[in-house]
Short mmCIF file of C-alpha atoms in Angstrom, two decimals:
data_model
loop_
_atom_site.label_atom_id
_atom_site.label_comp_id
_atom_site.label_asym_id
_atom_site.label_seq_id
_atom_site.Cartn_x
_atom_site.Cartn_y
_atom_site.Cartn_z
CA MET A 1488 93.16 255.70 141.60
CA ARG A 1489 95.45 258.49 140.45
CA GLY A 1490 93.99 261.24 138.42
CA HIS A 1491 95.53 263.47 135.83
CA PRO A 1492 98.73 265.23 136.80
CA VAL A 1493 98.20 268.83 138.05
CA PRO A 1494 100.88 271.10 136.64
CA ILE A 1495 102.14 273.54 139.18
CA LEU A 1496 104.67 276.14 138.45
CA PHE A 1497 106.28 277.63 141.52
CA ILE A 1498 107.93 280.95 140.89
CA SER A 1499 110.47 281.65 143.65
CA GLY A 1500 113.25 284.04 144.57
CA PRO A 1501 114.07 286.69 147.17
CA PRO A 1502 111.72 289.53 148.12
CA GLY A 1503 111.65 292.17 145.34
CA VAL A 1504 112.69 289.98 142.42
CA GLY A 1505 109.20 290.08 140.88
CA LYS A 1506 107.69 286.75 141.68
CA THR A 1507 104.06 287.97 141.91
CA THR A 1508 104.31 290.43 138.94
CA VAL A 1509 105.70 287.70 136.79
CA ALA A 1510 103.13 285.14 137.98
CA TRP A 1511 100.35 287.61 137.10
CA GLU A 1512 101.84 288.09 133.61
CA ILE A 1513 102.10 284.37 133.02
CA PHE A 1514 98.52 283.91 134.23
CA GLY A 1515 97.39 286.57 131.68
CA GLN A 1516 99.44 284.87 128.88
CA LEU A 1517 97.92 281.51 129.65
CA VAL A 1518 94.42 282.95 129.86
CA ASP A 1519 94.99 284.68 126.43
CA ALA A 1520 96.09 281.29 125.03
CA GLY A 1521 92.88 279.67 126.18
CA ASP A 1522 94.33 277.86 129.17
CA ALA A 1523 92.64 277.46 132.58
CA PRO A 1524 95.13 278.53 135.27
CA ALA A 1525 94.79 279.39 138.90
CA LEU A 1526 97.06 281.76 140.67
CA VAL A 1527 98.18 281.85 144.30
CA ASP A 1528 100.47 284.11 146.22
CA LEU A 1529 102.06 281.85 148.88
CA ASP A 1530 102.72 284.80 151.20
CA LEU A 1531 99.02 285.68 151.34
CA LEU A 1532 98.19 282.03 152.03
CA GLY A 1533 100.19 282.26 155.26
CA ALA A 1534 99.06 285.79 156.34
CA CYS A 1535 97.85 284.55 159.75
CA ARG A 1536 99.05 285.29 163.27
CA PRO A 1537 100.30 283.87 165.59
CA VAL A 1538 102.78 281.59 163.79
CA PRO A 1539 104.15 278.43 165.26
CA GLY A 1540 107.64 278.81 166.83
CA ASP A 1541 108.95 275.95 164.67
CA ASP A 1542 107.47 277.44 161.40
CA PRO A 1543 108.31 281.13 161.44
CA TYR A 1544 107.20 281.65 157.79
CA ASN A 1545 103.98 279.74 158.33
CA GLU A 1546 104.72 277.34 155.51
CA ARG A 1547 102.57 274.55 156.88
CA MET A 1548 99.59 276.95 156.95
CA LYS A 1549 100.46 278.02 153.37
CA ALA A 1550 100.53 274.42 152.14
CA ARG A 1551 97.17 273.56 153.85
CA ASN A 1552 95.69 276.61 152.26
CA LEU A 1553 97.12 275.81 148.81
CA GLY A 1554 95.42 272.37 149.08
CA ALA A 1555 92.09 273.88 150.04
CA MET A 1556 92.19 276.52 147.36
CA TRP A 1557 93.22 273.96 144.72
CA ARG A 1558 90.01 271.92 145.37
CA ASN A 1559 87.96 275.09 144.88
CA TYR A 1560 89.93 276.13 141.79
CA ARG A 1561 89.63 272.72 140.35
CA ALA A 1562 85.89 272.57 140.86
CA ALA A 1563 85.69 275.95 139.08
CA GLY A 1564 87.54 274.46 136.09
CA ALA A 1565 91.21 275.38 136.67
CA ARG A 1566 93.69 272.88 135.19
CA CYS A 1567 97.08 274.23 136.40
CA VAL A 1568 98.42 276.38 139.21
CA LEU A 1569 100.92 279.23 139.26
CA ALA A 1570 102.29 279.81 142.79
CA ALA A 1571 104.39 282.82 143.63
CA GLY A 1572 106.42 282.75 146.77
CA VAL A 1573 109.78 281.98 148.44
CA VAL A 1574 110.55 278.28 148.16
CA GLU A 1575 113.92 277.73 149.99
CA SER A 1576 114.26 273.86 149.80
CA ARG A 1577 113.25 270.77 148.01
CA ASP A 1578 111.44 269.69 151.29
CA GLY A 1579 109.47 272.95 151.16
CA LEU A 1580 108.59 272.35 147.55
CA ALA A 1581 107.50 268.77 148.39
CA MET A 1582 105.32 269.97 151.25
CA TYR A 1583 103.48 272.42 148.91
CA ALA A 1584 103.25 269.81 146.07
CA ASP A 1585 101.91 267.19 148.44
CA ALA A 1586 98.99 269.51 149.26
CA VAL A 1587 97.68 269.18 145.75
CA PRO A 1588 96.75 265.58 144.68
CA ASN A 1589 98.84 264.44 141.69
CA ALA A 1590 100.90 267.53 141.60
CA ALA A 1591 103.56 267.73 138.82
CA ALA A 1592 105.66 270.57 140.33
CA VAL A 1593 108.32 272.68 138.54
CA LEU A 1594 110.32 275.23 140.52
CA CYS A 1595 111.59 278.36 138.70
CA ARG A 1596 113.96 280.83 140.55
CA LEU A 1597 113.93 284.43 139.39
CA HIS A 1598 117.25 286.22 139.86
CA THR A 1599 118.35 289.89 139.71
CA GLY A 1600 121.45 291.69 140.74
CA GLN A 1601 121.83 293.00 144.36
CA GLU A 1602 121.61 296.72 143.40
CA GLU A 1603 118.51 296.12 141.31
CA LEU A 1604 116.93 294.00 144.00
CA ALA A 1605 117.48 296.68 146.70
CA ALA A 1606 116.16 299.37 144.35
CA ARG A 1607 113.00 297.38 143.67
CA ILE A 1608 112.34 296.87 147.44
CA VAL A 1609 112.82 300.55 148.26
CA GLY A 1610 110.88 301.57 145.11
CA ARG A 1611 107.81 299.58 145.92
CA GLY A 1612 107.82 300.48 149.60
CA ARG A 1613 104.32 298.94 150.02
CA GLU A 1614 104.96 296.88 153.09
CA ARG A 1615 103.02 298.61 155.76
CA GLY A 1616 105.31 299.42 158.57
CA ALA A 1617 108.07 297.36 157.02
CA ASP A 1618 111.66 297.93 157.86
CA LEU A 1619 112.96 298.35 154.36
CA ASP A 1620 116.59 297.95 155.44
CA LYS A 1621 115.67 294.73 157.13
CA LEU A 1622 113.72 293.50 154.10
CA THR A 1623 116.66 294.46 151.81
CA ARG A 1624 119.03 292.55 154.03
CA ARG A 1625 116.66 289.46 153.98
CA ALA A 1626 116.47 289.70 150.15
CA ALA A 1627 120.23 289.79 149.84
CA GLU A 1628 120.63 286.86 152.29
CA LEU A 1629 118.10 284.78 150.43
CA SER A 1630 119.58 285.68 147.03
CA ALA A 1631 123.01 284.52 148.28
CA GLN A 1632 121.43 281.34 149.70
CA PHE A 1633 119.75 280.56 146.37
CA GLU A 1634 123.03 281.06 144.55
CA ARG A 1635 124.88 278.77 147.01
CA ASP A 1636 122.19 276.12 147.48
CA ASP A 1637 120.02 276.36 144.34
CA VAL A 1638 117.12 273.93 144.54
CA ALA A 1639 115.21 275.24 141.52
CA ASP A 1640 114.65 273.29 138.35
CA PHE A 1641 115.80 276.34 136.42
CA ARG A 1642 116.66 280.04 136.88
CA VAL A 1643 115.57 283.05 134.86
CA ASP A 1644 117.40 286.35 135.09
CA THR A 1645 115.25 289.42 135.19
CA ASP A 1646 117.76 292.19 134.84
CA GLY A 1647 117.19 294.42 131.83
CA ARG A 1648 114.03 292.54 130.83
CA ASP A 1649 110.40 293.65 131.00
CA VAL A 1650 107.81 291.60 132.75
CA ALA A 1651 106.32 290.06 129.60
CA GLU A 1652 109.74 288.98 128.37
CA VAL A 1653 110.56 287.37 131.70
CA ALA A 1654 107.20 285.57 131.71
CA ARG A 1655 107.80 284.21 128.25
CA ALA A 1656 111.31 283.02 129.30
CA VAL A 1657 109.91 281.27 132.34
CA LEU A 1658 107.21 279.48 130.28
CA ALA A 1659 109.71 278.55 127.64
CA ALA A 1660 112.13 277.13 130.19
CA ALA A 1661 109.52 275.35 132.16
CA ASP A 1662 107.78 273.69 129.33
CA TRP A 1663 105.68 272.63 132.30
CA LEU A 1664 102.28 271.96 130.66
CA ARG A 1665 103.80 269.81 127.85
CA THR A 1666 105.97 267.76 130.14
CA THR A 1667 103.02 266.65 132.25
CA GLY A 1668 101.10 265.38 129.30
CA VAL A 1669 98.12 267.52 130.35
CA SER A 1670 96.68 270.48 128.65
CA ALA A 1671 95.79 273.34 130.99
CA ARG A 1672 92.79 273.89 128.71
CA SER A 1673 89.58 272.59 130.00
#
């Protein structure tokens, strides 16, 4: 027996684009509206070493942890999920969505210009021991890949916008709660 759809909004993009910051803002906006969201940072779900040679970004671990966390979030009353992290392919999206029974997944890609992206990475500089040049190169590579092989359902530009404005634009473009026919409210 299938249960109600579980709306999941994946917020993707290269490092430094603001995925986690925007996800937190959306979380707050949903809570303020009386909704019951859960929030996950996919990178943190895979923060485990060693990683398998055939899964260098530990995506299988992230998906398993997403499924386990969803069970706990659901038991606590959450009705939807915001997931911030790099989602590079429809297969990757499907792997994450398959971890949550009855997932109704929507993938948003955040975008910013290369100069702004590099400035954000250098400005935050919070990655302990991170090679910021390497991270900036990876962000530029991913940004170019996303432009070339976009797998997102929609894209939201972040240049010149504050976080609240970007979050509102994501929610408006996604229309994810309405399209599932499920309210995120309990």
